[in-house]
Amino acid sequence: MTTHSIDFRIYYEDTDAGGIVYHARYLAFAERARTEAIRSLGMPAASLLSEFGLVFVVRDATINYRVPLTLDDIATVTTRLLEQKAASCRLEQVFTRGNEFCARVDVVLACVKAKDGRPARFPPLWRDLLRRLEAEE
């Protein structure tokens, strides 16, 4: 069991006029980090749709900002599973710059049928895959 970390450089397009990362960009970086975390476990997120007709949707997201990221910073986003239920999971995504805590995203993903948006249980393969993002305490 392990967490997943990935680095992103902050570009001008990510910032406001003052060179501070625009608040909504944290959600975009978090989305990319989740996608890469799943891919690192050997399964592209697109295969959930192609093989099972299911997709992830964000049901809830909370962002706690502490220290702003700025133009040209290298931000590390670390993703870990906090909780898993039959048709949803809760992930924590921590943004750091070096050893400095910058922000935290707490996100709940629901598994739904692509054809009608109704909740669906995670297939066993995906349940086991997500569990591998559970960090050892």
CSV table of N, CA, C and O in Angstrom, one decimal:
chain,number,residue,atom,x,y,z
A,1,MET,N,0.8,-1.2,0.0
A,1,MET,CA,0.0,0.0,0.0
A,1,MET,C,0.9,1.2,0.0
A,1,MET,O,1.9,1.3,0.7
A,2,THR,N,0.5,2.2,-0.8
A,2,THR,CA,1.4,3.4,-0.9
A,2,THR,C,0.6,4.6,-1.4
A,2,THR,O,-0.5,4.4,-1.9
A,3,THR,N,1.1,5.7,-1.2
A,3,THR,CA,0.5,6.9,-1.8
A,3,THR,C,1.2,7.2,-3.1
A,3,THR,O,2.1,6.5,-3.5
A,4,HIS,N,0.7,8.1,-3.8
A,4,HIS,CA,1.2,8.5,-5.1
A,4,HIS,C,1.6,10.0,-5.1
A,4,HIS,O,0.8,10.8,-4.7
A,5,SER,N,2.8,10.3,-5.6
A,5,SER,CA,3.2,11.8,-5.7
A,5,SER,C,3.6,12.1,-7.1
A,5,SER,O,4.2,11.3,-7.8
A,6,ILE,N,3.2,13.3,-7.5
A,6,ILE,CA,3.6,13.8,-8.8
A,6,ILE,C,3.9,15.3,-8.7
A,6,ILE,O,3.2,16.0,-8.0
A,7,ASP,N,4.9,15.7,-9.5
A,7,ASP,CA,5.2,17.1,-9.5
A,7,ASP,C,4.6,17.9,-10.7
A,7,ASP,O,4.5,17.3,-11.8
A,8,PHE,N,4.2,19.1,-10.5
A,8,PHE,CA,3.7,20.0,-11.5
A,8,PHE,C,4.4,21.4,-11.4
A,8,PHE,O,4.5,21.9,-10.3
A,9,ARG,N,4.9,21.9,-12.5
A,9,ARG,CA,5.4,23.3,-12.5
A,9,ARG,C,4.2,24.2,-12.7
A,9,ARG,O,3.3,24.0,-13.4
A,10,ILE,N,4.3,25.4,-12.0
A,10,ILE,CA,3.3,26.4,-12.0
A,10,ILE,C,3.7,27.3,-13.2
A,10,ILE,O,4.7,28.0,-13.2
A,11,TYR,N,2.8,27.4,-14.2
A,11,TYR,CA,3.0,28.3,-15.3
A,11,TYR,C,2.1,29.6,-15.2
A,11,TYR,O,1.2,29.6,-14.4
A,12,TYR,N,2.5,30.5,-16.0
A,12,TYR,CA,1.7,31.8,-16.0
A,12,TYR,C,0.2,31.6,-16.2
A,12,TYR,O,-0.5,32.2,-15.5
A,13,GLU,N,-0.2,30.6,-17.0
A,13,GLU,CA,-1.6,30.4,-17.2
A,13,GLU,C,-2.3,29.9,-15.9
A,13,GLU,O,-3.5,30.0,-15.9
A,14,ASP,N,-1.5,29.4,-15.0
A,14,ASP,CA,-2.1,28.9,-13.7
A,14,ASP,C,-2.3,30.0,-12.7
A,14,ASP,O,-2.9,29.8,-11.6
A,15,THR,N,-1.8,31.2,-13.0
A,15,THR,CA,-1.8,32.3,-11.9
A,15,THR,C,-2.7,33.5,-12.3
A,15,THR,O,-3.1,33.7,-13.4
A,16,ASP,N,-2.9,34.2,-11.2
A,16,ASP,CA,-3.6,35.5,-11.4
A,16,ASP,C,-2.6,36.6,-11.7
A,16,ASP,O,-1.4,36.3,-11.9
A,17,ALA,N,-3.1,37.8,-11.8
A,17,ALA,CA,-2.2,38.9,-12.2
A,17,ALA,C,-1.0,39.1,-11.2
A,17,ALA,O,0.0,39.7,-11.5
A,18,GLY,N,-1.2,38.7,-9.9
A,18,GLY,CA,-0.2,38.8,-8.9
A,18,GLY,C,0.8,37.6,-8.9
A,18,GLY,O,1.7,37.6,-8.0
A,19,GLY,N,0.6,36.7,-9.8
A,19,GLY,CA,1.6,35.5,-9.8
A,19,GLY,C,1.2,34.4,-8.8
A,19,GLY,O,2.0,33.5,-8.6
A,20,ILE,N,0.0,34.5,-8.2
A,20,ILE,CA,-0.5,33.5,-7.3
A,20,ILE,C,-1.3,32.5,-8.0
A,20,ILE,O,-2.2,32.9,-8.8
A,21,VAL,N,-1.2,31.2,-7.7
A,21,VAL,CA,-2.1,30.2,-8.4
A,21,VAL,C,-3.5,30.5,-8.1
A,21,VAL,O,-3.9,30.7,-7.0
A,22,TYR,N,-4.3,30.6,-9.2
A,22,TYR,CA,-5.7,30.8,-9.1
A,22,TYR,C,-6.4,29.7,-8.4
A,22,TYR,O,-6.0,28.5,-8.6
A,23,HIS,N,-7.3,30.0,-7.5
A,23,HIS,CA,-7.9,28.9,-6.6
A,23,HIS,C,-8.4,27.7,-7.4
A,23,HIS,O,-8.2,26.6,-6.9
A,24,ALA,N,-9.1,27.9,-8.5
A,24,ALA,CA,-9.7,26.7,-9.2
A,24,ALA,C,-8.6,25.8,-9.9
A,24,ALA,O,-8.9,24.7,-10.1
A,25,ARG,N,-7.4,26.3,-10.1
A,25,ARG,CA,-6.4,25.5,-10.7
A,25,ARG,C,-6.0,24.4,-9.8
A,25,ARG,O,-5.5,23.3,-10.3
A,26,TYR,N,-6.1,24.5,-8.5
A,26,TYR,CA,-5.8,23.4,-7.6
A,26,TYR,C,-6.7,22.2,-7.9
A,26,TYR,O,-6.2,21.1,-7.8
A,27,LEU,N,-7.9,22.4,-8.3
A,27,LEU,CA,-8.8,21.3,-8.6
A,27,LEU,C,-8.3,20.6,-9.9
A,27,LEU,O,-8.4,19.4,-10.0
A,28,ALA,N,-7.8,21.4,-10.9
A,28,ALA,CA,-7.3,20.9,-12.1
A,28,ALA,C,-6.1,20.0,-11.8
A,28,ALA,O,-5.9,18.9,-12.3
A,29,PHE,N,-5.2,20.6,-11.0
A,29,PHE,CA,-4.0,19.8,-10.6
A,29,PHE,C,-4.3,18.5,-9.9
A,29,PHE,O,-3.8,17.5,-10.1
A,30,ALA,N,-5.3,18.6,-9.0
A,30,ALA,CA,-5.8,17.4,-8.2
A,30,ALA,C,-6.3,16.4,-9.2
A,30,ALA,O,-6.1,15.2,-9.0
A,31,GLU,N,-7.1,16.8,-10.2
A,31,GLU,CA,-7.7,15.9,-11.1
A,31,GLU,C,-6.6,15.1,-11.9
A,31,GLU,O,-6.6,13.9,-12.1
A,32,ARG,N,-5.6,15.9,-12.4
A,32,ARG,CA,-4.5,15.3,-13.1
A,32,ARG,C,-3.7,14.3,-12.2
A,32,ARG,O,-3.3,13.2,-12.6
A,33,ALA,N,-3.5,14.7,-10.9
A,33,ALA,CA,-2.8,13.8,-10.0
A,33,ALA,C,-3.6,12.5,-9.7
A,33,ALA,O,-3.0,11.5,-9.6
A,34,ARG,N,-4.9,12.6,-9.6
A,34,ARG,CA,-5.7,11.4,-9.4
A,34,ARG,C,-5.6,10.5,-10.6
A,34,ARG,O,-5.5,9.3,-10.5
A,35,THR,N,-5.7,11.1,-11.8
A,35,THR,CA,-5.6,10.3,-13.0
A,35,THR,C,-4.3,9.6,-13.1
A,35,THR,O,-4.2,8.4,-13.4
A,36,GLU,N,-3.2,10.3,-12.8
A,36,GLU,CA,-1.9,9.7,-12.8
A,36,GLU,C,-1.6,8.7,-11.7
A,36,GLU,O,-0.9,7.7,-11.9
A,37,ALA,N,-2.3,8.9,-10.6
A,37,ALA,CA,-2.2,7.9,-9.5
A,37,ALA,C,-2.8,6.6,-9.9
A,37,ALA,O,-2.2,5.5,-9.7
A,38,ILE,N,-4.0,6.6,-10.5
A,38,ILE,CA,-4.6,5.4,-11.0
A,38,ILE,C,-3.8,4.8,-12.1
A,38,ILE,O,-3.6,3.6,-12.1
A,39,ARG,N,-3.3,5.6,-13.0
A,39,ARG,CA,-2.4,5.1,-14.1
A,39,ARG,C,-1.2,4.4,-13.6
A,39,ARG,O,-0.8,3.3,-14.1
A,40,SER,N,-0.6,4.9,-12.5
A,40,SER,CA,0.6,4.3,-11.9
A,40,SER,C,0.3,3.0,-11.3
A,40,SER,O,1.3,2.2,-11.2
A,41,LEU,N,-0.9,2.7,-11.0
A,41,LEU,CA,-1.3,1.4,-10.5
A,41,LEU,C,-1.5,0.3,-11.6
A,41,LEU,O,-1.9,-0.8,-11.3
A,42,GLY,N,-1.4,0.8,-12.9
A,42,GLY,CA,-1.5,-0.1,-14.0
A,42,GLY,C,-2.8,-0.1,-14.7
A,42,GLY,O,-3.1,-1.0,-15.5
A,43,MET,N,-3.6,0.9,-14.4
A,43,MET,CA,-5.0,0.9,-15.1
A,43,MET,C,-5.3,2.3,-15.5
A,43,MET,O,-5.5,3.2,-14.6
A,44,PRO,N,-5.4,2.6,-16.8
A,44,PRO,CA,-5.9,4.0,-17.1
A,44,PRO,C,-7.4,4.2,-16.7
A,44,PRO,O,-8.2,3.2,-16.8
A,45,ALA,N,-7.7,5.4,-16.3
A,45,ALA,CA,-9.1,5.6,-15.9
A,45,ALA,C,-10.1,5.3,-17.0
A,45,ALA,O,-11.2,4.9,-16.7
A,46,ALA,N,-9.7,5.5,-18.2
A,46,ALA,CA,-10.6,5.3,-19.4
A,46,ALA,C,-11.0,3.8,-19.4
A,46,ALA,O,-12.1,3.6,-20.0
A,47,SER,N,-10.3,2.9,-18.9
A,47,SER,CA,-10.7,1.5,-19.0
A,47,SER,C,-11.9,1.2,-18.1
A,47,SER,O,-12.6,0.2,-18.3
A,48,LEU,N,-12.1,2.0,-17.0
A,48,LEU,CA,-13.3,1.8,-16.2
A,48,LEU,C,-14.6,2.0,-17.1
A,48,LEU,O,-15.5,1.3,-17.0
A,49,LEU,N,-14.5,3.0,-18.0
A,49,LEU,CA,-15.6,3.2,-19.0
A,49,LEU,C,-15.7,2.1,-20.0
A,49,LEU,O,-16.7,1.5,-20.3
A,50,SER,N,-14.5,1.9,-20.7
A,50,SER,CA,-14.5,1.0,-21.8
A,50,SER,C,-14.8,-0.5,-21.4
A,50,SER,O,-15.5,-1.2,-22.2
A,51,GLU,N,-14.4,-0.9,-20.2
A,51,GLU,CA,-14.6,-2.3,-19.8
A,51,GLU,C,-15.9,-2.5,-19.0
A,51,GLU,O,-16.4,-3.6,-19.0
A,52,PHE,N,-16.3,-1.5,-18.3
A,52,PHE,CA,-17.4,-1.7,-17.4
A,52,PHE,C,-18.6,-0.7,-17.6
A,52,PHE,O,-19.6,-0.8,-16.9
A,53,GLY,N,-18.4,0.3,-18.4
A,53,GLY,CA,-19.5,1.3,-18.7
A,53,GLY,C,-19.7,2.2,-17.5
A,53,GLY,O,-20.7,2.8,-17.3
A,54,LEU,N,-18.6,2.4,-16.7
A,54,LEU,CA,-18.7,3.2,-15.4
A,54,LEU,C,-17.7,4.3,-15.5
A,54,LEU,O,-16.7,4.3,-16.2
A,55,VAL,N,-18.0,5.4,-14.8
A,55,VAL,CA,-17.1,6.5,-14.7
A,55,VAL,C,-17.0,7.0,-13.2
A,55,VAL,O,-17.9,6.7,-12.4
A,56,PHE,N,-16.0,7.8,-12.9
A,56,PHE,CA,-15.9,8.5,-11.7
A,56,PHE,C,-16.5,9.9,-11.8
A,56,PHE,O,-16.2,10.5,-12.9
A,57,VAL,N,-17.2,10.3,-10.9
A,57,VAL,CA,-17.7,11.7,-10.8
A,57,VAL,C,-17.3,12.3,-9.4
A,57,VAL,O,-17.3,11.6,-8.4
A,58,VAL,N,-17.0,13.6,-9.4
A,58,VAL,CA,-16.7,14.2,-8.1
A,58,VAL,C,-18.0,14.5,-7.5
A,58,VAL,O,-18.9,15.2,-8.0
A,59,ARG,N,-18.2,14.0,-6.3
A,59,ARG,CA,-19.5,14.2,-5.5
A,59,ARG,C,-19.3,15.3,-4.5
A,59,ARG,O,-20.2,16.1,-4.3
A,60,ASP,N,-18.1,15.5,-4.0
A,60,ASP,CA,-17.8,16.5,-3.1
A,60,ASP,C,-16.3,16.8,-3.1
A,60,ASP,O,-15.5,15.9,-3.2
A,61,ALA,N,-15.9,18.1,-3.0
A,61,ALA,CA,-14.5,18.5,-2.9
A,61,ALA,C,-14.4,19.7,-2.0
A,61,ALA,O,-15.2,20.7,-2.1
A,62,THR,N,-13.5,19.6,-1.1
A,62,THR,CA,-13.2,20.7,-0.1
A,62,THR,C,-11.7,21.0,-0.3
A,62,THR,O,-10.8,20.1,-0.3
A,63,ILE,N,-11.4,22.3,-0.4
A,63,ILE,CA,-10.0,22.8,-0.5
A,63,ILE,C,-9.6,23.6,0.7
A,63,ILE,O,-10.4,24.5,1.1
A,64,ASN,N,-8.5,23.3,1.4
A,64,ASN,CA,-8.0,24.1,2.4
A,64,ASN,C,-6.7,24.7,2.0
A,64,ASN,O,-5.7,24.0,1.7
A,65,TYR,N,-6.6,26.0,1.9
A,65,TYR,CA,-5.4,26.7,1.4
A,65,TYR,C,-4.6,27.2,2.6
A,65,TYR,O,-5.2,27.8,3.5
A,66,ARG,N,-3.3,27.0,2.6
A,66,ARG,CA,-2.5,27.5,3.7
A,66,ARG,C,-1.4,28.5,3.2
A,66,ARG,O,-1.4,29.6,3.6
A,67,VAL,N,-0.6,28.1,2.2
A,67,VAL,CA,0.5,28.9,1.7
A,67,VAL,C,0.3,28.9,0.2
A,67,VAL,O,0.2,27.8,-0.4
A,68,PRO,N,0.2,30.1,-0.5
A,68,PRO,CA,0.0,30.1,-1.9
A,68,PRO,C,1.2,29.6,-2.7
A,68,PRO,O,2.3,29.8,-2.4
A,69,LEU,N,0.8,28.8,-3.8
A,69,LEU,CA,1.8,28.5,-4.8
A,69,LEU,C,1.9,29.6,-5.7
A,69,LEU,O,0.9,30.4,-6.0
A,70,THR,N,3.1,29.8,-6.3
A,70,THR,CA,3.3,31.0,-7.1
A,70,THR,C,4.0,30.6,-8.4
A,70,THR,O,4.5,29.4,-8.6
A,71,LEU,N,4.0,31.5,-9.4
A,71,LEU,CA,4.6,31.3,-10.7
A,71,LEU,C,6.0,30.7,-10.6
A,71,LEU,O,6.8,31.1,-9.8
A,72,ASP,N,6.2,29.6,-11.4
A,72,ASP,CA,7.4,28.9,-11.5
A,72,ASP,C,7.8,27.9,-10.4
A,72,ASP,O,8.8,27.3,-10.4
A,73,ASP,N,6.9,27.8,-9.4
A,73,ASP,CA,7.1,26.8,-8.3
A,73,ASP,C,7.0,25.4,-8.9
A,73,ASP,O,6.3,25.2,-9.9
A,74,ILE,N,7.5,24.5,-8.2
A,74,ILE,CA,7.3,23.1,-8.4
A,74,ILE,C,6.4,22.6,-7.3
A,74,ILE,O,6.9,22.6,-6.1
A,75,ALA,N,5.2,22.2,-7.6
A,75,ALA,CA,4.3,21.7,-6.6
A,75,ALA,C,4.2,20.2,-6.7
A,75,ALA,O,4.1,19.6,-7.8
A,76,THR,N,4.3,19.6,-5.5
A,76,THR,CA,4.1,18.1,-5.5
A,76,THR,C,2.7,17.8,-4.9
A,76,THR,O,2.3,18.4,-3.9
A,77,VAL,N,2.0,17.0,-5.6
A,77,VAL,CA,0.6,16.6,-5.2
A,77,VAL,C,0.7,15.1,-4.8
A,77,VAL,O,1.0,14.3,-5.6
A,78,THR,N,0.4,14.8,-3.5
A,78,THR,CA,0.4,13.5,-3.0
A,78,THR,C,-1.0,13.0,-2.8
A,78,THR,O,-1.8,13.7,-2.1
A,79,THR,N,-1.4,11.9,-3.4
A,79,THR,CA,-2.7,11.4,-3.3
A,79,THR,C,-2.8,10.1,-2.5
A,79,THR,O,-1.9,9.2,-2.7
A,80,ARG,N,-3.7,10.0,-1.6
A,80,ARG,CA,-3.9,8.8,-0.8
A,80,ARG,C,-5.4,8.5,-0.6
A,80,ARG,O,-6.2,9.5,-0.5
A,81,LEU,N,-5.7,7.3,-0.5
A,81,LEU,CA,-7.1,6.9,-0.2
A,81,LEU,C,-7.4,7.0,1.3
A,81,LEU,O,-6.6,6.5,2.1
A,82,LEU,N,-8.4,7.7,1.7
A,82,LEU,CA,-8.8,7.8,3.1
A,82,LEU,C,-9.9,6.8,3.5
A,82,LEU,O,-10.0,6.3,4.6
A,83,GLU,N,-10.8,6.6,2.5
A,83,GLU,CA,-12.0,5.7,2.8
A,83,GLU,C,-12.6,5.2,1.5
A,83,GLU,O,-12.5,5.8,0.5
A,84,GLN,N,-13.0,4.0,1.6
A,84,GLN,CA,-13.6,3.3,0.4
A,84,GLN,C,-14.9,2.7,0.8
A,84,GLN,O,-15.0,1.9,1.8
A,85,LYS,N,-16.0,3.0,0.0
A,85,LYS,CA,-17.3,2.3,0.2
A,85,LYS,C,-17.6,1.6,-1.1
A,85,LYS,O,-16.8,1.5,-2.0
A,86,ALA,N,-18.8,1.0,-1.1
A,86,ALA,CA,-19.1,0.1,-2.3
A,86,ALA,C,-19.2,0.9,-3.6
A,86,ALA,O,-18.7,0.4,-4.6
A,87,ALA,N,-19.6,2.2,-3.6
A,87,ALA,CA,-19.8,2.9,-4.8
A,87,ALA,C,-19.1,4.3,-4.7
A,87,ALA,O,-19.4,5.2,-5.6
A,88,SER,N,-18.3,4.5,-3.7
A,88,SER,CA,-17.6,5.8,-3.6
A,88,SER,C,-16.3,5.6,-2.9
A,88,SER,O,-16.1,4.6,-2.2
A,89,CYS,N,-15.4,6.6,-3.0
A,89,CYS,CA,-14.2,6.6,-2.2
A,89,CYS,C,-13.8,8.1,-1.9
A,89,CYS,O,-14.3,9.0,-2.6
A,90,ARG,N,-13.1,8.2,-0.8
A,90,ARG,CA,-12.6,9.6,-0.4
A,90,ARG,C,-11.1,9.6,-0.5
A,90,ARG,O,-10.5,8.7,0.1
A,91,LEU,N,-10.6,10.6,-1.1
A,91,LEU,CA,-9.2,10.8,-1.3
A,91,LEU,C,-8.7,12.1,-0.7
A,91,LEU,O,-9.4,13.0,-0.7
A,92,GLU,N,-7.5,12.1,-0.2
A,92,GLU,CA,-6.8,13.3,0.3
A,92,GLU,C,-5.7,13.6,-0.7
A,92,GLU,O,-4.9,12.7,-1.1
A,93,GLN,N,-5.6,14.8,-1.1
A,93,GLN,CA,-4.5,15.3,-2.0
A,93,GLN,C,-3.9,16.5,-1.4
A,93,GLN,O,-4.5,17.5,-1.2
A,94,VAL,N,-2.6,16.3,-1.0
A,94,VAL,CA,-1.8,17.3,-0.3
A,94,VAL,C,-0.9,18.0,-1.3
A,94,VAL,O,-0.1,17.3,-2.0
A,95,PHE,N,-0.9,19.3,-1.4
A,95,PHE,CA,0.0,20.1,-2.2
A,95,PHE,C,1.2,20.6,-1.3
A,95,PHE,O,0.9,21.2,-0.3
A,96,THR,N,2.4,20.3,-1.8
A,96,THR,CA,3.5,20.8,-1.0
A,96,THR,C,4.5,21.5,-2.0
A,96,THR,O,4.5,21.2,-3.2
A,97,ARG,N,5.3,22.4,-1.5
A,97,ARG,CA,6.4,23.0,-2.2
A,97,ARG,C,7.6,22.7,-1.4
A,97,ARG,O,7.8,23.3,-0.3
A,98,GLY,N,8.5,21.7,-1.8
A,98,GLY,CA,9.5,21.3,-1.0
A,98,GLY,C,8.9,20.6,0.2
A,98,GLY,O,8.1,19.7,0.1
A,99,ASN,N,9.3,21.0,1.4
A,99,ASN,CA,8.7,20.5,2.6
A,99,ASN,C,7.6,21.3,3.2
A,99,ASN,O,7.1,21.1,4.3
A,100,GLU,N,7.2,22.4,2.4
A,100,GLU,CA,6.2,23.3,2.9
A,100,GLU,C,4.8,22.9,2.5
A,100,GLU,O,4.5,22.7,1.3
A,101,PHE,N,3.9,22.7,3.4
A,101,PHE,CA,2.5,22.4,3.2
A,101,PHE,C,1.8,23.6,2.6
A,101,PHE,O,1.8,24.7,3.2
A,102,CYS,N,1.1,23.5,1.4
A,102,CYS,CA,0.5,24.6,0.7
A,102,CYS,C,-1.0,24.5,0.7
A,102,CYS,O,-1.7,25.5,0.9
A,103,ALA,N,-1.5,23.3,0.5
A,103,ALA,CA,-3.0,23.1,0.4
A,103,ALA,C,-3.4,21.7,0.5
A,103,ALA,O,-2.5,20.8,0.3
A,104,ARG,N,-4.6,21.4,0.8
A,104,ARG,CA,-5.2,20.1,0.9
A,104,ARG,C,-6.5,20.0,0.2
A,104,ARG,O,-7.4,20.9,0.4
A,105,VAL,N,-6.7,19.0,-0.7
A,105,VAL,CA,-8.0,18.8,-1.3
A,105,VAL,C,-8.5,17.5,-0.7
A,105,VAL,O,-7.8,16.4,-0.7
A,106,ASP,N,-9.7,17.5,-0.2
A,106,ASP,CA,-10.4,16.3,0.3
A,106,ASP,C,-11.6,16.1,-0.7
A,106,ASP,O,-12.4,16.9,-0.9
A,107,VAL,N,-11.5,15.0,-1.5
A,107,VAL,CA,-12.5,14.8,-2.6
A,107,VAL,C,-13.1,13.4,-2.4
A,107,VAL,O,-12.5,12.4,-2.1
A,108,VAL,N,-14.5,13.4,-2.7
A,108,VAL,CA,-15.2,12.2,-2.7
A,108,VAL,C,-15.6,11.9,-4.1
A,108,VAL,O,-16.2,12.7,-4.8
A,109,LEU,N,-15.2,10.7,-4.6
A,109,LEU,CA,-15.5,10.3,-6.0
A,109,LEU,C,-16.6,9.2,-5.9
A,109,LEU,O,-16.5,8.3,-5.1
A,110,ALA,N,-17.6,9.4,-6.7
A,110,ALA,CA,-18.7,8.4,-6.8
A,110,ALA,C,-18.5,7.6,-8.1
A,110,ALA,O,-18.0,8.1,-9.1
A,111,CYS,N,-18.8,6.3,-8.1
A,111,CYS,CA,-18.8,5.5,-9.3
A,111,CYS,C,-20.2,5.4,-9.8
A,111,CYS,O,-21.1,5.0,-9.1
A,112,VAL,N,-20.4,5.8,-11.1
A,112,VAL,CA,-21.7,5.8,-11.7
A,112,VAL,C,-21.7,5.2,-13.0
A,112,VAL,O,-20.7,5.1,-13.7
A,113,LYS,N,-22.9,4.7,-13.4
A,113,LYS,CA,-23.1,4.2,-14.8
A,113,LYS,C,-23.1,5.3,-15.8
A,113,LYS,O,-23.8,6.3,-15.6
A,114,ALA,N,-22.2,5.2,-16.8
A,114,ALA,CA,-22.1,6.3,-17.8
A,114,ALA,C,-23.4,6.5,-18.5
A,114,ALA,O,-23.7,7.7,-18.9
A,115,LYS,N,-24.2,5.5,-18.8
A,115,LYS,CA,-25.4,5.6,-19.6
A,115,LYS,C,-26.5,6.4,-18.9
A,115,LYS,O,-27.3,7.1,-19.5
A,116,ASP,N,-26.6,6.4,-17.5
A,116,ASP,CA,-27.7,7.1,-16.9
A,116,ASP,C,-27.3,7.8,-15.6
A,116,ASP,O,-28.1,8.4,-15.0
A,117,GLY,N,-26.0,7.8,-15.2
A,117,GLY,CA,-25.5,8.5,-14.0
A,117,GLY,C,-26.0,7.9,-12.7
A,117,GLY,O,-25.8,8.5,-11.7
A,118,ARG,N,-26.5,6.7,-12.7
A,118,ARG,CA,-26.9,6.1,-11.5
A,118,ARG,C,-25.7,5.5,-10.8
A,118,ARG,O,-24.8,5.0,-11.4
A,119,PRO,N,-25.7,5.5,-9.4
A,119,PRO,CA,-24.6,4.9,-8.7
A,119,PRO,C,-24.4,3.4,-9.0
A,119,PRO,O,-25.4,2.7,-9.3
A,120,ALA,N,-23.1,3.0,-9.0
A,120,ALA,CA,-22.8,1.6,-9.2
A,120,ALA,C,-21.6,1.2,-8.3
A,120,ALA,O,-20.8,2.0,-8.0
A,121,ARG,N,-21.7,0.0,-7.9
A,121,ARG,CA,-20.5,-0.6,-7.1
A,121,ARG,C,-19.3,-0.6,-8.0
A,121,ARG,O,-19.3,-0.9,-9.1
A,122,PHE,N,-18.2,-0.4,-7.3
A,122,PHE,CA,-16.9,-0.6,-8.0
A,122,PHE,C,-16.7,-2.0,-8.3
A,122,PHE,O,-17.0,-2.9,-7.5
A,123,PRO,N,-16.3,-2.3,-9.5
A,123,PRO,CA,-15.9,-3.7,-9.9
A,123,PRO,C,-14.8,-4.1,-8.9
A,123,PRO,O,-14.0,-3.3,-8.5
A,124,PRO,N,-14.7,-5.4,-8.6
A,124,PRO,CA,-13.7,-5.9,-7.6
A,124,PRO,C,-12.3,-5.5,-8.0
A,124,PRO,O,-11.5,-5.1,-7.2
A,125,LEU,N,-12.0,-5.5,-9.3
A,125,LEU,CA,-10.7,-5.1,-9.8
A,125,LEU,C,-10.4,-3.7,-9.4
A,125,LEU,O,-9.3,-3.4,-9.0
A,126,TRP,N,-11.3,-2.8,-9.6
A,126,TRP,CA,-11.1,-1.4,-9.3
A,126,TRP,C,-11.1,-1.1,-7.8
A,126,TRP,O,-10.4,-0.3,-7.3
A,127,ARG,N,-11.9,-1.9,-7.1
A,127,ARG,CA,-11.9,-1.7,-5.6
A,127,ARG,C,-10.5,-2.1,-5.1
A,127,ARG,O,-10.0,-1.3,-4.2
A,128,ASP,N,-10.0,-3.2,-5.6
A,128,ASP,CA,-8.6,-3.6,-5.1
A,128,ASP,C,-7.6,-2.6,-5.6
A,128,ASP,O,-6.6,-2.3,-4.8
A,129,LEU,N,-7.7,-2.1,-6.8
A,129,LEU,CA,-6.7,-1.1,-7.3
A,129,LEU,C,-6.7,0.1,-6.4
A,129,LEU,O,-5.7,0.6,-6.0
A,130,LEU,N,-7.9,0.7,-6.1
A,130,LEU,CA,-8.0,1.9,-5.3
A,130,LEU,C,-7.4,1.7,-3.9
A,130,LEU,O,-6.8,2.5,-3.4
A,131,ARG,N,-7.6,0.5,-3.4
A,131,ARG,CA,-7.2,0.2,-2.0
A,131,ARG,C,-5.6,0.3,-2.0
A,131,ARG,O,-5.1,0.6,-0.9
A,132,ARG,N,-5.0,0.1,-3.1
A,132,ARG,CA,-3.5,0.2,-3.1
A,132,ARG,C,-3.0,1.6,-2.9
A,132,ARG,O,-1.9,1.8,-2.6
A,133,LEU,N,-3.9,2.6,-2.9
A,133,LEU,CA,-3.6,4.0,-2.6
A,133,LEU,C,-3.7,4.3,-1.2
A,133,LEU,O,-3.5,5.5,-0.8
A,134,GLU,N,-4.1,3.4,-0.4
A,134,GLU,CA,-4.3,3.6,1.0
A,134,GLU,C,-2.9,3.6,1.7
A,134,GLU,O,-2.1,2.6,1.6
A,135,ALA,N,-2.6,4.7,2.3
A,135,ALA,CA,-1.2,4.8,2.9
A,135,ALA,C,-1.2,4.1,4.3
A,135,ALA,O,-2.2,4.0,5.0
A,136,GLU,N,0.0,3.5,4.5
A,136,GLU,CA,0.2,2.8,5.8
A,136,GLU,C,0.3,3.9,6.9
A,136,GLU,O,1.0,4.9,6.7
A,137,GLU,N,-0.3,3.8,8.0
A,137,GLU,CA,-0.3,4.8,9.0
A,137,GLU,C,1.0,4.6,9.9
A,137,GLU,O,1.5,3.5,10.1
